């Protein structure tokens, strides 16, 4: 059963390497920040110059190391291995070191994912309040997530160091490099227990952090519930945080269950849960989560933007007088301002239209969108010119 468990674990890890690489490459081409202060989170979603600043790329590398370690475990537990000249201790310890490297990169990916969620929340608040009003809260959120991310990073480094040192000590005990005493074995067992406690503590802290992220996403959805341009994008943000919350909750519960079971007995259930159930929830949910974030990053007109772009400007309403030769009233054609968010420009245009409709003595004026925009043309009312021309009177002839 151990052999089957290693096969399933390796297959699950290798299954998502290629789709994640394809998604990573597409995100390089389509998901652009374009110096928009509301889209800082895009730099944390896709790969940038610094590889550690991408949760996507860290996850790909983590799954790659998991695949390599699983392949080594499959080979070491297969029947053909007993006829090879390789040392069993060397192969298993190599698989253990590679697996610990994958776990370290997975922790980095989770830290970057938390930073991505905070930057997304900051981007929504920036679009709603403006740069001046959102600056204090955005600065506080960045400082808080930086400090908390450093704590999680320290725990990840500690786990990697303890795991590596325990492997080196185990190699010395099994290979007979030095005289193994009862104290050496007890020290190794204590280090293993310390590693398990550290893993559980890290999982609990990450799950508690996911609750904060879920709360932040809920606040964002509540704030933009009346904003048509941002409402659907905020729902994607909320669903991503919900998936992350469920994923961390399931993984934490499974690890706590395995930790309690290994203290009493070792059964087939431990192998199934440890090698199949836990990786399934971890890898599948993380992949779906990244797809949602990628979808959020590539949305254009109804996406997270505080500055409109020239290539996808909103359609400008053109006003045509009903009477031929009548001059177009001043201010009838709204002009987009480059410094204003796109959805605020649309709201400003609608407000101008309502003000035009509230004026007395209406005269029908037709409106249409440019030909390249396939949208229905609304009809607006334009005030009638009140000045009427008097008919010219012919001069009386002199008698």
C-alpha positions as a printed NumPy array, in Angstrom:
array([[  0.   ,   0.   ,   0.   ],
       [  2.938,   2.321,   0.567],
       [  3.943,   1.824,  -3.067],
       [  0.419,   2.699,  -4.276],
       [  0.368,   5.763,  -2.021],
       [  3.637,   7.038,  -3.49 ],
       [  2.294,   6.482,  -7.015],
       [ -0.902,   8.463,  -6.34 ],
       [  0.986,  11.284,  -4.621],
       [  3.464,  11.577,  -7.495],
       [  0.675,  11.481, -10.088],
       [ -1.262,  14.254,  -8.334],
       [  1.838,  16.431,  -8.106],
       [  2.884,  15.832, -11.716],
       [ -0.655,  16.293, -13.03 ],
       [ -0.716,  20.024, -12.276],
       [  2.845,  20.927, -13.28 ],
       [  2.078,  21.306, -16.994],
       [ -1.239,  23.225, -16.58 ],
       [  0.388,  25.589, -14.106],
       [  3.286,  26.217, -16.471],
       [  0.837,  26.975, -19.294],
       [ -1.176,  29.277, -17.037],
       [  2.034,  30.969, -15.899],
       [  3.109,  31.598, -19.513],
       [ -0.31 ,  32.989, -20.487],
       [ -0.317,  35.27 , -17.456],
       [  2.958,  36.782, -18.633],
       [  1.238,  37.853, -21.853],
       [ -2.252,  38.842, -20.697],
       [ -2.113,  39.817, -17.02 ],
       [ -0.499,  43.257, -17.026],
       [ -0.163,  45.79 , -14.257],
       [  0.552,  48.803, -16.514],
       [  1.729,  50.966, -13.585],
       [ -1.759,  51.006, -12.095],
       [ -1.527,  51.415,  -8.29 ],
       [ -4.668,  49.316,  -7.856],
       [ -3.069,  46.334,  -9.613],
       [ -0.025,  45.691,  -7.432],
       [ -1.418,  42.211,  -6.729],
       [ -0.831,  41.222, -10.362],
       [  2.912,  41.338,  -9.718],
       [  2.436,  38.758,  -6.975],
       [  0.241,  36.483,  -9.091],
       [  2.425,  36.054, -12.144],
       [  6.166,  35.524, -12.466],
       [  8.393,  38.59 , -12.215],
       [ 12.13 ,  39.137, -12.222],
       [ 12.36 ,  37.948,  -8.628],
       [ 11.141,  34.343,  -8.613],
       [ 10.279,  34.449,  -4.936],
       [  7.709,  37.187,  -5.572],
       [  5.447,  34.844,  -7.484],
       [  3.183,  32.41 ,  -5.697],
       [  2.505,  30.845,  -9.094],
       [  6.154,  30.078,  -9.853],
       [  6.883,  28.906,  -6.307],
       [  3.995,  26.465,  -6.542],
       [  5.265,  25.091,  -9.86 ],
       [  8.697,  24.478,  -8.374],
       [  7.166,  22.97 ,  -5.26 ],
       [  5.131,  20.491,  -7.311],
       [  8.235,  19.666,  -9.344],
       [ 10.185,  18.777,  -6.198],
       [  7.225,  16.775,  -4.909],
       [  7.197,  14.857,  -8.198],
       [ 10.914,  14.085,  -7.971],
       [ 10.668,  12.936,  -4.35 ],
       [  7.646,  10.791,  -5.189],
       [  9.501,   9.186,  -8.077],
       [ 12.412,   8.344,  -5.774],
       [ 10.036,   6.84 ,  -3.23 ],
       [  8.329,   4.769,  -5.927],
       [ 11.658,   3.451,  -7.112],
       [ 12.882,   2.65 ,  -3.602],
       [  9.713,   0.669,  -2.787],
       [  9.417,  -1.144,  -6.126],
       [ 10.49 ,  -4.801,  -6.555],
       [ 13.197,  -3.872,  -9.083],
       [ 15.006,  -1.765,  -6.52 ],
       [ 16.168,  -4.796,  -4.528],
       [ 18.21 ,  -5.973,  -7.49 ],
       [ 20.007,  -2.646,  -7.938],
       [ 23.302,  -1.577,  -6.427],
       [ 21.961,   1.636,  -4.856],
       [ 21.906,   2.062,  -1.105],
       [ 18.369,   2.2  ,   0.277],
       [ 19.308,   4.768,   2.918],
       [ 20.783,   7.161,   0.345],
       [ 17.73 ,   7.003,  -1.919],
       [ 15.193,   7.485,   0.858],
       [ 17.128,  10.332,   2.439],
       [ 17.496,  12.001,  -0.968],
       [ 13.741,  11.743,  -1.447],
       [ 13.25 ,  13.2  ,   2.021],
       [ 15.522,  16.185,   1.285],
       [ 13.804,  16.888,  -2.035],
       [ 10.395,  16.649,  -0.356],
       [ 11.451,  19.129,   2.35 ],
       [ 12.58 ,  21.542,  -0.379],
       [  9.17 ,  21.242,  -2.022],
       [  7.467,  21.904,   1.311],
       [  9.613,  25.01 ,   1.82 ],
       [  8.638,  26.375,  -1.603],
       [  4.983,  25.566,  -0.894],
       [  5.203,  27.656,   2.277],
       [  6.693,  30.524,   0.254],
       [  3.835,  30.213,  -2.233],
       [  1.307,  30.446,   0.594],
       [  2.99 ,  33.556,   2.016],
       [  2.948,  35.211,  -1.408],
       [ -0.708,  34.247,  -1.77 ],
       [ -1.571,  36.055,   1.466],
       [  0.25 ,  39.149,   0.199],
       [ -1.72 ,  38.868,  -3.054],
       [ -5.013,  38.887,  -1.15 ],
       [ -4.004,  41.972,   0.832],
       [ -2.942,  43.83 ,  -2.311],
       [ -6.235,  42.939,  -3.987],
       [ -8.163,  44.352,  -1.039],
       [ -6.015,  47.491,  -1.181],
       [ -6.733,  47.807,  -4.894],
       [-10.496,  47.699,  -4.385],
       [-10.31 ,  50.298,  -1.613],
       [ -8.149,  52.501,  -3.84 ],
       [-10.767,  52.387,  -6.591],
       [-13.559,  53.251,  -4.161],
       [-11.92 ,  55.945,  -2.032],
       [ -9.118,  57.315,  -4.172],
       [ -5.395,  57.336,  -3.567],
       [ -5.431,  60.023,  -0.869],
       [ -8.085,  58.447,   1.367],
       [ -6.931,  54.844,   0.894],
       [ -3.23 ,  55.539,   1.526],
       [ -3.259,  55.223,   5.377],
       [ -5.16 ,  51.928,   5.48 ],
       [ -3.132,  50.56 ,   2.581],
       [  0.134,  51.412,   4.327],
       [ -1.015,  49.756,   7.557],
       [ -2.141,  46.61 ,   5.726],
       [  1.18 ,  46.307,   3.923],
       [  3.179,  46.701,   7.127],
       [  1.007,  44.144,   8.933],
       [  1.225,  41.514,   6.198],
       [  4.973,  42.084,   5.846],
       [  5.546,  41.444,   9.555],
       [  3.255,  38.429,   9.593],
       [  4.802,  37.088,   6.394],
       [  8.236,  37.333,   7.995],
       [  6.967,  35.238,  10.934],
       [  5.637,  32.557,   8.582],
       [  8.872,  32.674,   6.597],
       [ 10.895,  32.131,   9.788],
       [  8.748,  29.093,  10.6  ],
       [  9.279,  27.73 ,   7.088],
       [ 13.052,  28.148,   7.37 ],
       [ 13.022,  26.488,  10.806],
       [ 11.076,  23.53 ,   9.436],
       [ 13.485,  23.146,   6.526],
       [ 16.522,  23.335,   8.819],
       [ 15.165,  20.854,  11.375],
       [ 14.126,  18.438,   8.647],
       [ 17.556,  18.575,   7.033],
       [ 19.434,  18.119,  10.309],
       [ 17.202,  15.206,  11.286],
       [ 17.941,  13.541,   7.965],
       [ 21.681,  13.958,   8.426],
       [ 21.487,  12.491,  11.941],
       [ 19.412,   9.568,  10.701],
       [ 21.911,   8.856,   7.953],
       [ 24.723,   8.696,  10.491],
       [ 22.752,   6.315,  12.694],
       [ 21.733,   3.951,   9.897],
       [ 25.003,   3.901,   7.951],
       [ 27.183,   3.39 ,  11.03 ],
       [ 29.422,   6.414,  10.44 ],
       [ 29.724,   6.795,  14.185],
       [ 28.834,   4.729,  17.199],
       [ 25.103,   5.04 ,  17.717],
       [ 24.002,   5.256,  21.312],
       [ 20.622,   5.271,  22.944],
       [ 20.924,   9.001,  23.416],
       [ 21.457,   9.566,  19.683],
       [ 18.308,   7.667,  18.842],
       [ 16.34 ,   9.545,  21.48 ],
       [ 17.648,  12.851,  20.098],
       [ 16.527,  11.867,  16.614],
       [ 13.069,  10.882,  17.843],
       [ 12.768,  14.169,  19.706],
       [ 13.725,  16.122,  16.582],
       [ 11.036,  14.28 ,  14.618],
       [  8.439,  15.186,  17.239],
       [  9.623,  18.809,  17.139],
       [  9.214,  18.83 ,  13.355],
       [  5.66 ,  17.514,  13.623],
       [  4.751,  20.12 ,  16.232],
       [  6.26 ,  22.869,  14.075],
       [  4.306,  21.698,  11.022],
       [  1.04 ,  21.685,  12.962],
       [  1.737,  25.131,  14.426],
       [  2.468,  26.518,  10.955],
       [ -0.721,  25.013,   9.53 ],
       [ -2.811,  26.465,  12.348],
       [ -1.298,  29.928,  11.857],
       [ -1.877,  29.799,   8.114],
       [ -5.492,  28.746,   8.661],
       [ -6.038,  31.627,  11.088],
       [ -4.514,  33.971,   8.509],
       [ -6.948,  32.662,   5.895],
       [ -9.813,  33.714,   8.199],
       [ -8.479,  37.282,   8.144],
       [ -8.22 ,  37.151,   4.341],
       [-11.776,  35.856,   4.082],
       [-12.979,  38.691,   6.316],
       [-11.159,  41.265,   4.179],
       [-12.726,  39.863,   1.011],
       [-16.183,  39.946,   2.629],
       [-15.712,  43.613,   3.534],
       [-14.667,  44.382,  -0.041],
       [-17.737,  42.642,  -1.492],
       [-19.97 ,  44.558,   0.934],
       [-18.394,  47.89 ,  -0.017],
       [-18.716,  47.387,  -3.785],
       [-22.14 ,  45.709,  -3.773],
       [-23.714,  48.752,  -5.468],
       [-20.884,  49.223,  -7.958],
       [-21.672,  47.41 , -11.17 ],
       [-18.139,  47.734, -12.543],
       [-16.419,  46.073,  -9.563],
       [-19.067,  43.746,  -8.161],
       [-18.283,  40.656, -10.258],
       [-14.543,  41.062,  -9.803],
       [-14.962,  41.277,  -6.037],
       [-16.965,  38.032,  -6.107],
       [-13.994,  36.281,  -7.744],
       [-11.81 ,  37.629,  -4.956],
       [-14.218,  36.311,  -2.322],
       [-14.448,  32.849,  -3.911],
       [-10.643,  32.611,  -4.03 ],
       [-10.362,  33.359,  -0.312],
       [-13.107,  30.822,   0.466],
       [-11.242,  28.109,  -1.447],
       [ -8.026,  28.944,   0.363],
       [ -9.833,  28.807,   3.71 ],
       [-11.331,  25.375,   2.938],
       [ -8.028,  24.032,   1.612],
       [ -6.046,  25.046,   4.687],
       [ -8.8  ,  23.812,   7.01 ],
       [ -8.869,  20.347,   5.416],
       [ -5.073,  20.025,   5.301],
       [ -4.79 ,  21.136,   8.934],
       [ -7.466,  18.678,  10.076],
       [ -5.832,  15.819,   8.171],
       [ -2.403,  16.505,   9.65 ],
       [ -3.8  ,  16.726,  13.185],
       [ -5.658,  13.453,  12.635],
       [ -2.529,  11.733,  11.32 ],
       [ -0.457,  13.064,  14.204],
       [ -2.899,  11.611,  16.733],
       [ -3.148,   8.279,  14.939],
       [  0.594,   7.717,  14.575],
       [  0.97 ,   7.935,  18.351],
       [ -1.312,   4.943,  18.873],
       [ -1.179,   2.737,  15.777],
       [ -0.08 ,   2.619,  12.164],
       [ -2.793,   1.421,   9.83 ],
       [ -3.852,   1.466,   6.217],
       [ -6.009,   4.529,   6.858],
       [ -2.919,   6.591,   7.667],
       [ -1.323,   5.729,   4.336],
       [ -4.487,   6.51 ,   2.351],
       [ -5.157,   9.835,   4.066],
       [ -1.525,  10.941,   4.047],
       [ -0.675,  10.115,   0.441],
       [ -4.017,  10.566,  -1.363],
       [ -6.624,  12.689,   0.44 ],
       [ -4.37 ,  15.476,   1.707],
       [ -2.528,  16.087,  -1.622],
       [ -5.828,  16.039,  -3.501],
       [ -7.332,  18.875,  -1.469],
       [ -4.052,  20.763,  -1.401],
       [ -3.134,  20.622,  -5.103],
       [ -6.597,  20.752,  -6.695],
       [ -7.896,  23.633,  -4.589],
       [ -4.687,  25.598,  -5.106],
       [ -4.903,  25.165,  -8.874],
       [ -8.537,  26.338,  -9.021],
       [ -7.649,  29.265,  -6.774],
       [ -4.859,  30.396,  -9.096],
       [ -7.181,  30.111, -12.105],
       [ -9.638,  32.454, -10.363],
       [ -6.879,  34.954,  -9.599],
       [ -5.705,  34.768, -13.207],
       [ -9.257,  35.456, -14.408],
       [ -9.444,  38.436, -12.074],
       [ -6.142,  39.794, -13.374],
       [ -7.07 ,  39.706, -17.076],
       [-10.488,  41.369, -16.786],
       [-10.548,  44.644, -18.699],
       [-13.533,  46.984, -18.583],
       [-15.084,  45.493, -15.453],
       [-11.811,  44.532, -13.831],
       [ -9.699,  46.029, -11.09 ],
       [ -8.435,  49.248, -12.684],
       [ -8.031,  52.727, -11.271],
       [ -6.711,  54.203, -14.519],
       [ -8.452,  53.594, -17.885],
       [ -6.336,  52.376, -20.765],
       [ -6.411,  53.758, -24.294],
       [ -6.901,  50.394, -26.011],
       [-10.14 ,  49.557, -24.18 ],
       [-11.747,  52.931, -23.395],
       [-15.425,  52.936, -22.596],
       [-17.719,  53.995, -25.484],
       [-18.246,  57.721, -25.652],
       [-21.857,  58.778, -26.259],
       [-22.265,  60.978, -29.344],
       [-25.124,  63.5  , -29.493],
       [-26.832,  64.296, -32.785],
       [-29.329,  67.205, -32.982],
       [-32.816,  66.313, -34.194],
       [-33.025,  69.353, -36.501],
       [-30.5  ,  69.595, -39.318],
       [-28.18 ,  72.521, -38.977],
       [-28.804,  72.949, -35.258],
       [-25.488,  73.452, -33.441],
       [-24.433,  70.867, -30.856],
       [-24.872,  72.268, -27.329],
       [-21.764,  72.959, -25.322],
       [-20.731,  70.141, -23.037],
       [-22.912,  67.589, -24.814],
       [-20.001,  65.253, -25.549],
       [-18.373,  64.058, -22.309],
       [-14.623,  63.874, -22.402],
       [-12.796,  61.123, -20.495],
       [-10.24 ,  62.191, -17.951],
       [ -7.14 ,  60.023, -17.798],
       [ -6.63 ,  60.389, -14.056],
       [-10.132,  59.228, -13.106],
       [-11.121,  55.562, -12.676],
       [-13.061,  54.172, -15.591],
       [-16.187,  53.284, -13.639],
       [-16.275,  56.817, -12.154],
       [-16.181,  58.234, -15.677],
       [-19.252,  56.207, -16.593],
       [-21.028,  57.42 , -13.453],
       [-20.123,  61.01 , -14.304],
       [-21.524,  60.612, -17.802],
       [-24.76 ,  59.178, -16.437],
       [-25.051,  62.1  , -14.025],
       [-24.633,  64.561, -16.903],
       [-27.357,  62.757, -18.827],
       [-29.767,  62.983, -15.89 ],
       [-29.105,  66.703, -15.513],
       [-29.854,  67.193, -19.2  ],
       [-33.137,  65.3  , -18.878],
       [-34.338,  67.376, -15.908],
       [-34.368,  70.646, -17.86 ],
       [-37.8  ,  71.884, -19.15 ],
       [-39.121,  72.019, -22.722],
       [-37.412,  68.905, -24.001],
       [-36.604,  68.272, -27.624],
       [-35.773,  64.755, -28.757],
       [-32.157,  64.182, -29.628],
       [-30.8  ,  60.898, -30.871],
       [-27.644,  59.323, -29.511],
       [-25.523,  56.506, -30.821],
       [-22.339,  54.714, -29.948],
       [-19.407,  54.533, -32.312],
       [-19.68 ,  51.864, -34.98 ],
       [-17.034,  49.628, -33.44 ],
       [-19.089,  49.256, -30.239],
       [-22.04 ,  46.891, -30.664],
       [-24.273,  48.29 , -27.939],
       [-27.859,  49.604, -27.961],
       [-28.124,  53.343, -28.42 ],
       [-29.984,  55.188, -25.678],
       [-32.159,  58.177, -26.434],
       [-31.621,  61.384, -24.536],
       [-33.586,  64.615, -24.31 ],
       [-32.103,  67.979, -25.059],
       [-33.735,  71.313, -24.048],
       [-35.355,  73.244, -26.808],
       [-34.033,  76.626, -27.733],
       [-36.511,  79.085, -26.258],
       [-35.67 ,  82.01 , -28.484],
       [-37.986,  82.167, -31.455],
       [-37.181,  84.266, -34.468],
       [-39.811,  86.921, -35.337],
       [-40.782,  87.207, -39.025],
       [-39.123,  90.164, -40.686],
       [-41.549,  93.03 , -41.513],
       [-41.258,  94.751, -44.857],
       [-40.69 ,  98.539, -44.642],
       [-43.676, 100.717, -45.527],
       [-43.307, 102.575, -48.807],
       [-43.048, 106.345, -48.595],
       [-46.145, 108.126, -49.912]])
